[in-house]
Coordinates of C-alpha atoms and ligand atoms in Angstrom, one line a residue:
M1424 CA 85.4 -5.0 249.8
S1425 CA 82.1 -6.8 250.3
K1426 CA 79.3 -5.1 252.0
R1427 CA 78.8 -5.5 255.7
I1428 CA 76.4 -4.9 258.5
G1429 CA 76.9 -4.5 262.3
I1430 CA 75.3 -5.8 265.4
L1431 CA 75.4 -4.9 269.1
T1432 CA 73.7 -6.2 272.2
G1433 CA 72.9 -3.6 274.8
G1434 CA 71.3 -3.4 278.3
G1435 CA 70.9 -6.4 280.6
D1436 CA 71.6 -9.7 278.9
C1437 CA 69.0 -12.5 278.5
P1438 CA 68.9 -16.0 277.1
G1439 CA 68.5 -15.9 273.3
L1440 CA 70.9 -13.1 272.4
N1441 CA 73.4 -15.5 270.8
G1442 CA 70.6 -16.9 268.7
V1443 CA 69.9 -13.4 267.3
I1444 CA 73.6 -12.9 266.5
R1445 CA 73.9 -16.3 264.8
A1446 CA 70.8 -15.7 262.7
V1447 CA 72.0 -12.3 261.6
V1448 CA 75.4 -13.5 260.7
L1449 CA 74.1 -16.6 258.8
H1450 CA 71.3 -14.8 256.9
A1451 CA 73.5 -11.9 256.0
R1452 CA 76.2 -14.2 254.6
N1453 CA 74.0 -16.9 253.1
T1454 CA 71.4 -14.7 251.5
H1455 CA 73.2 -11.4 250.7
G1456 CA 76.9 -12.3 250.8
W1457 CA 77.3 -9.6 253.5
E1458 CA 79.9 -9.7 256.3
T1459 CA 78.9 -8.9 259.9
V1460 CA 80.9 -6.9 262.4
G1461 CA 80.1 -7.3 266.1
I1462 CA 80.3 -4.3 268.3
R1463 CA 81.5 -5.2 271.8
N1464 CA 79.5 -4.3 275.0
G1465 CA 76.7 -2.4 273.4
F1466 CA 77.2 1.3 272.7
E1467 CA 80.3 1.2 274.8
G1468 CA 82.1 -0.7 272.0
L1469 CA 80.9 1.8 269.4
Y1470 CA 82.4 4.6 271.4
E1471 CA 85.6 2.7 272.2
Q1472 CA 85.8 1.2 268.7
Q1473 CA 85.9 -2.4 270.0
Y1474 CA 84.8 -4.6 267.1
V1475 CA 85.0 -8.3 266.3
D1476 CA 84.6 -9.8 262.8
L1477 CA 81.9 -12.4 262.9
D1478 CA 81.6 -15.3 260.4
P1479 CA 79.5 -18.5 260.3
A1480 CA 82.2 -20.6 262.0
K1481 CA 82.2 -18.3 265.0
V1482 CA 78.4 -18.4 265.5
Q1483 CA 77.5 -21.9 264.4
T1484 CA 77.4 -23.5 267.9
I1485 CA 76.1 -20.6 270.0
L1486 CA 72.3 -21.0 269.5
A1487 CA 71.8 -22.8 272.8
R1488 CA 74.3 -20.8 274.9
G1489 CA 72.9 -18.1 277.2
G1490 CA 74.4 -14.6 277.6
T1491 CA 75.9 -12.8 274.6
M1492 CA 79.1 -13.5 272.9
L1493 CA 79.5 -9.7 272.2
G1494 CA 79.1 -8.7 275.8
S1495 CA 76.7 -6.1 277.0
S1496 CA 76.6 -3.1 279.2
N1497 CA 73.7 -1.4 280.9
R1498 CA 75.7 1.8 281.7
A1499 CA 76.6 2.6 278.1
N1500 CA 74.3 5.5 277.5
P1501 CA 76.0 7.4 274.6
F1502 CA 74.0 10.5 275.5
G1503 CA 75.1 10.5 279.2
Y1504 CA 78.3 8.5 279.2
P1505 CA 80.6 8.1 282.3
L1506 CA 84.1 9.3 281.3
R1507 CA 87.0 9.0 283.6
M1508 CA 89.0 12.3 283.7
P1509 CA 92.8 12.4 284.0
D1510 CA 92.4 13.3 287.7
G1511 CA 90.3 10.2 288.3
R1512 CA 86.9 11.9 288.6
V1513 CA 84.1 10.5 286.5
E1514 CA 82.2 13.0 284.4
I1515 CA 79.0 12.4 282.4
H1516 CA 79.4 13.4 278.7
D1517 CA 77.3 13.2 275.6
V1518 CA 79.5 11.0 273.3
S1519 CA 76.9 10.4 270.7
S1520 CA 78.6 12.5 268.0
R1521 CA 81.8 10.5 268.3
C1522 CA 79.7 7.3 268.1
I1523 CA 78.1 8.5 264.9
A1524 CA 81.5 9.3 263.5
N1525 CA 82.7 5.8 264.4
L1526 CA 79.6 4.4 262.8
E1527 CA 80.3 6.3 259.6
R1528 CA 83.9 5.0 259.5
L1529 CA 82.5 1.5 259.8
D1530 CA 80.6 2.1 256.6
L1531 CA 77.8 -0.4 257.4
Q1532 CA 74.8 -1.3 255.3
G1533 CA 72.9 -1.2 258.5
L1534 CA 73.3 -1.7 262.3
V1535 CA 71.2 -4.2 264.3
V1536 CA 70.6 -3.0 267.8
V1537 CA 69.5 -5.8 270.1
G1538 CA 68.1 -4.3 273.3
G1539 CA 65.3 -3.4 275.7
D1540 CA 63.6 0.0 276.1
G1541 CA 66.8 1.8 277.1
T1542 CA 69.0 0.5 274.3
M1543 CA 66.1 1.1 271.8
S1544 CA 65.6 4.6 272.9
F1545 CA 69.3 5.3 272.3
G1546 CA 68.9 3.8 268.8
Q1547 CA 65.9 6.1 268.2
K1548 CA 68.0 9.2 269.4
F1549 CA 70.8 8.2 267.0
I1550 CA 68.2 8.0 264.1
E1551 CA 67.0 11.5 265.1
K1552 CA 70.6 12.7 265.0
G1553 CA 71.0 11.5 261.5
A1554 CA 72.4 7.9 261.9
T1555 CA 69.4 6.5 260.2
R1556 CA 70.6 3.0 259.1
I1557 CA 69.5 1.3 262.4
V1558 CA 67.1 -1.6 263.0
G1559 CA 66.1 -3.2 266.3
V1560 CA 65.5 -6.6 267.9
P1561 CA 63.6 -6.5 271.1
K1562 CA 65.0 -8.4 274.0
T1563 CA 64.4 -8.4 277.8
I1564 CA 63.2 -11.0 280.2
D1565 CA 60.7 -8.4 281.4
N1566 CA 58.6 -8.6 278.2
D1567 CA 57.7 -5.0 278.7
L1568 CA 58.2 -3.6 275.1
E1569 CA 54.9 -2.3 273.6
A1570 CA 56.0 -3.2 270.1
T1571 CA 55.9 -7.0 270.4
D1572 CA 53.8 -9.7 272.0
Y1573 CA 57.0 -11.4 273.2
T1574 CA 60.6 -10.3 273.7
I1575 CA 63.4 -12.8 273.6
G1576 CA 64.4 -14.0 277.1
F1577 CA 61.0 -13.8 278.7
Q1578 CA 59.9 -17.4 278.2
T1579 CA 63.2 -18.8 279.5
A1580 CA 62.8 -16.6 282.6
V1581 CA 59.3 -17.9 283.1
E1582 CA 60.5 -21.5 282.8
V1583 CA 63.1 -20.8 285.5
V1584 CA 60.6 -19.3 287.8
V1585 CA 58.1 -22.2 287.3
E1586 CA 60.8 -24.7 288.1
A1587 CA 61.6 -22.8 291.3
L1588 CA 57.9 -22.6 292.3
E1589 CA 57.5 -26.4 291.9
R1590 CA 60.7 -27.1 293.9
L1591 CA 59.6 -24.6 296.7
A1592 CA 56.1 -26.0 296.8
T1593 CA 57.2 -29.4 298.1
T1594 CA 59.4 -28.0 300.9
A1595 CA 56.7 -25.4 301.7
E1596 CA 54.2 -28.2 302.1
S1597 CA 56.5 -30.4 304.3
H1598 CA 57.1 -27.5 306.7
E1599 CA 53.7 -25.8 306.4
R1600 CA 55.4 -22.5 305.4
I1601 CA 54.6 -19.5 303.3
M1602 CA 57.2 -19.3 300.6
I1603 CA 57.8 -16.0 299.0
V1604 CA 59.6 -16.0 295.7
E1605 CA 60.9 -12.6 294.5
V1606 CA 61.2 -12.4 290.7
M1607 CA 62.5 -9.8 288.3
G1608 CA 60.4 -7.7 286.0
R1609 CA 61.1 -4.2 287.4
Y1610 CA 58.0 -2.2 286.5
A1611 CA 56.1 -5.0 284.7
G1612 CA 54.6 -8.1 286.2
W1613 CA 54.7 -10.4 283.2
I1614 CA 57.2 -12.8 284.6
A1615 CA 55.4 -12.9 288.0
L1616 CA 51.9 -13.4 286.6
T1617 CA 52.7 -15.8 283.8
A1618 CA 54.9 -17.9 286.0
G1619 CA 52.4 -17.7 288.8
L1620 CA 49.7 -19.1 286.6
A1621 CA 52.0 -21.8 285.1
G1622 CA 53.5 -22.7 288.5
G1623 CA 50.3 -22.9 290.5
A1624 CA 51.1 -20.0 292.9
H1625 CA 48.5 -18.9 295.4
V1626 CA 49.3 -15.2 295.6
V1627 CA 50.9 -13.1 292.9
L1628 CA 51.9 -9.5 293.5
V1629 CA 52.8 -7.4 290.5
P1630 CA 53.9 -3.8 290.1
E1631 CA 50.8 -2.8 288.3
I1632 CA 48.5 -3.7 291.3
E1633 CA 49.3 -2.2 294.7
Y1634 CA 48.6 -4.9 297.1
D1635 CA 46.5 -4.8 300.2
I1636 CA 48.3 -6.8 302.9
D1637 CA 45.0 -7.7 304.6
K1638 CA 43.9 -9.4 301.4
V1639 CA 47.1 -11.3 301.1
I1640 CA 46.9 -12.6 304.7
A1641 CA 43.2 -13.4 304.2
A1642 CA 44.2 -15.7 301.3
F1643 CA 46.6 -17.6 303.6
N1644 CA 43.8 -17.8 306.2
R1645 CA 41.3 -19.2 303.6
R1646 CA 43.7 -21.9 302.7
S1647 CA 44.5 -22.7 306.3
A1648 CA 40.8 -22.9 307.1
R1649 CA 40.5 -25.6 304.4
G1650 CA 43.3 -27.5 306.1
V1651 CA 46.1 -26.4 303.6
S1652 CA 48.8 -24.9 305.7
Y1653 CA 51.3 -23.7 303.1
S1654 CA 51.2 -21.1 300.4
I1655 CA 53.3 -20.0 297.5
V1656 CA 53.7 -16.2 296.8
V1657 CA 55.2 -14.8 293.7
C1658 CA 56.3 -11.3 294.5
A1659 CA 57.6 -9.1 291.6
E1660 CA 60.7 -7.0 292.6
G1661 CA 58.6 -4.0 291.7
A1662 CA 55.5 -5.0 293.8
K1663 CA 54.3 -2.2 296.2
P1664 CA 51.9 -2.3 299.1
K1665 CA 49.0 0.1 298.9
G1666 CA 50.3 3.7 299.4
G1667 CA 53.9 2.3 299.5
D1668 CA 56.9 2.6 297.2
Y1669 CA 59.3 0.4 295.3
A1670 CA 61.8 -1.6 297.4
V1671 CA 65.1 -0.1 296.1
A1672 CA 68.3 -2.0 297.0
V1673 CA 70.7 0.5 295.4
K1674 CA 69.8 4.0 294.4
G1675 CA 70.5 4.8 290.7
D1676 CA 72.2 7.9 289.2
V1677 CA 72.2 9.6 285.7
T1678 CA 74.0 6.6 284.3
K1679 CA 71.9 3.8 285.7
Q1680 CA 68.4 3.1 287.1
D1681 CA 67.6 2.3 290.7
K1682 CA 68.4 -1.4 291.4
L1683 CA 65.2 -2.9 292.8
G1684 CA 65.3 -5.6 295.5
G1685 CA 63.9 -6.4 298.9
A1686 CA 60.1 -6.5 298.0
G1687 CA 59.9 -10.1 299.1
Q1688 CA 61.7 -9.6 302.3
R1689 CA 59.6 -6.6 303.1
L1690 CA 56.5 -8.6 302.6
A1691 CA 57.9 -11.5 304.7
E1692 CA 58.5 -9.1 307.6
V1693 CA 55.0 -7.8 307.6
I1694 CA 53.4 -11.3 307.5
T1695 CA 55.7 -12.4 310.3
E1696 CA 54.8 -9.4 312.4
R1697 CA 51.0 -9.8 311.8
T1698 CA 50.5 -13.6 311.8
E1699 CA 51.8 -16.9 313.2
Y1700 CA 52.8 -18.2 309.8
E1701 CA 56.4 -19.2 309.3
V1702 CA 57.7 -17.4 306.2
R1703 CA 60.8 -17.9 304.0
T1704 CA 61.9 -15.8 301.1
T1705 CA 63.8 -16.8 298.0
V1706 CA 65.2 -14.2 295.6
L1707 CA 65.7 -15.7 292.2
G1708 CA 67.6 -12.7 290.9
H1709 CA 70.0 -13.2 287.9
I1710 CA 69.3 -16.9 287.8
Q1711 CA 66.3 -15.8 285.7
R1712 CA 68.6 -14.1 283.2
G1713 CA 71.3 -16.8 282.8
G1714 CA 71.7 -20.2 281.3
T1715 CA 70.3 -22.0 278.3
P1716 CA 67.5 -20.4 276.3
C1717 CA 64.3 -22.5 276.0
A1718 CA 63.2 -23.7 272.6
F1719 CA 60.7 -20.8 272.2
D1720 CA 63.5 -18.2 272.8
R1721 CA 65.9 -20.0 270.4
E1722 CA 63.2 -20.0 267.7
L1723 CA 62.1 -16.4 268.3
A1724 CA 65.7 -15.2 268.4
T1725 CA 66.3 -16.9 265.0
R1726 CA 63.2 -15.4 263.5
F1727 CA 64.0 -11.9 264.9
G1728 CA 67.6 -12.1 263.6
V1729 CA 66.4 -13.0 260.1
K1730 CA 63.7 -10.3 260.2
A1731 CA 66.4 -7.7 261.3
V1732 CA 68.5 -8.5 258.2
D1733 CA 65.3 -8.4 256.0
L1734 CA 64.5 -4.9 257.4
I1735 CA 68.0 -3.7 256.4
A1736 CA 67.8 -5.4 253.0
S1737 CA 64.5 -3.7 252.3
G1738 CA 65.6 -0.4 253.6
Q1739 CA 63.1 -0.4 256.4
F1740 CA 65.4 1.4 258.8
G1741 CA 64.1 2.7 262.1
H1742 CA 62.0 -0.4 262.6
V1743 CA 62.2 -3.3 265.1
A1744 CA 61.4 -6.9 264.4
A1745 CA 58.3 -7.8 266.4
L1746 CA 55.8 -10.6 266.9
E1747 CA 52.2 -9.6 266.5
N1748 CA 49.5 -12.2 266.7
N1749 CA 52.2 -14.8 265.9
K1750 CA 53.2 -12.9 262.7
L1751 CA 56.7 -11.5 262.3
V1752 CA 56.4 -7.8 261.4
G1753 CA 58.4 -4.6 261.5
K1754 CA 57.3 -1.8 263.8
P1755 CA 58.8 1.8 264.1
I1756 CA 61.4 2.0 266.9
A1757 CA 59.8 5.3 268.0
K1758 CA 56.5 3.5 268.7
A1759 CA 58.3 0.6 270.4
V1760 CA 59.9 2.9 273.0
K1761 CA 57.0 5.3 273.6
K1762 CA 55.7 3.5 276.6
L1763 CA 56.2 0.3 278.6
K1764 CA 53.9 -2.6 278.0
L1765 CA 52.4 -3.3 281.4
V1766 CA 50.0 -6.0 282.8
D1767 CA 46.4 -4.8 282.6
P1768 CA 45.0 -5.3 286.1
H1769 CA 41.6 -6.0 284.4
G1770 CA 42.9 -7.9 281.3
E1771 CA 42.5 -11.5 280.5
L1772 CA 45.7 -12.7 282.2
A1773 CA 44.8 -11.1 285.6
R1774 CA 41.2 -12.3 285.1
S1775 CA 42.3 -15.9 284.5
A1776 CA 44.4 -15.7 287.6
R1777 CA 41.6 -14.5 289.8
A1778 CA 39.2 -17.1 288.2
V1779 CA 41.4 -19.9 289.5
G1780 CA 41.7 -18.4 292.9
I1781 CA 45.0 -16.6 292.7
E1782 CA 45.0 -13.6 295.1
L1783 CA 46.4 -10.5 293.4
G1784 CA 46.1 -8.4 296.5
D1785 CA 43.6 -5.8 295.1
Ligands
F6P3129 O1 65.4 -5.3 282.7 C1 65.9 -6.6 282.9 C2 66.2 -6.8 284.4 O2 66.6 -8.1 284.6 C3 65.2 -6.4 285.4 O3 64.2 -7.4 285.5 C4 66.0 -6.1 286.6 O4 65.4 -5.2 287.5 C5 67.2 -5.5 286.1 O5 67.4 -6.0 284.7 C6 68.5 -6.0 286.9 O6 69.6 -5.3 286.3 P1 71.1 -5.6 286.7 O7 71.6 -6.7 285.9 O8 71.7 -4.3 286.4 O9 71.1 -5.9 288.2

């Protein structure tokens, strides 16, 4: 039997995942003559042994398609896995040993784990438990992985937000309103700040900078005093007022994180309470995660997929494909998951925003 490698996509999906799958399958076959087996729904499929044989014909046309043909799950933590008991109760179990046994049965040259910080940290734990033939590809629209300048999915999300800002600006201007746009990004403000800069926002609120509501209102007043009676606010879902907390829509548990949501509406209510401005809120939500990947993400997905196969071929297990100063490199997974990459409140991006008059609320 010819040699084969495996691939799974874990955590929240994002545009570009199919591009990684395609590049892995094509490079593995074309360059090494290896087959590729896809594991369904992240680590869930490894536990449940749900596999699909992939070949060039199956992946040839998926480059421009969003989502992931393998499915994904952000509740599939093999070290704290929800198992339904015969009496209907759900118990949390560590199923990692069974996953490793399944992996051994698959007899792979290597496994490509495509994921964000959660999925990567499971990959790292597997390596520490002895399943060493793992390499990673960083994906998340949040762009918050320390290992790489860019994760796949981020640029597409930014494009979506920028288009929304431009659309909302014209209606905001017509009605002299304050438009708040709540965007994803959880604990990192990369989407909010990058899209705010590219989309000409007037106020950008990110999780890394607790905002002072007086400063936000002062920004509207300054514009109003100049005769401009509308403003566009980009509010990250993880934005917090000074001394306040995250806006949590659904409380998490051991199997899943808190679901954030409501930061924009909370801000709208305070502005309405304290001023005469008319305010509307738009929550972009999963629109940012769906649809066609932009050209940058298709290109990055292809390069990351190729690099992942290279890492396996050269025995550099325990590494993720990463972009560093526009060079493709391999970085240890352990380093990639050590801490989140956050916006530096005093870094160049924030400085550029302030320099062109964007209020960051600090
Ligand atoms: O991490 C990616 C992300 O899209 C975050 O920006 C967001 O908070 C979260 O996933 C939403 O997750 P779910 O798809 O479970 O609602």
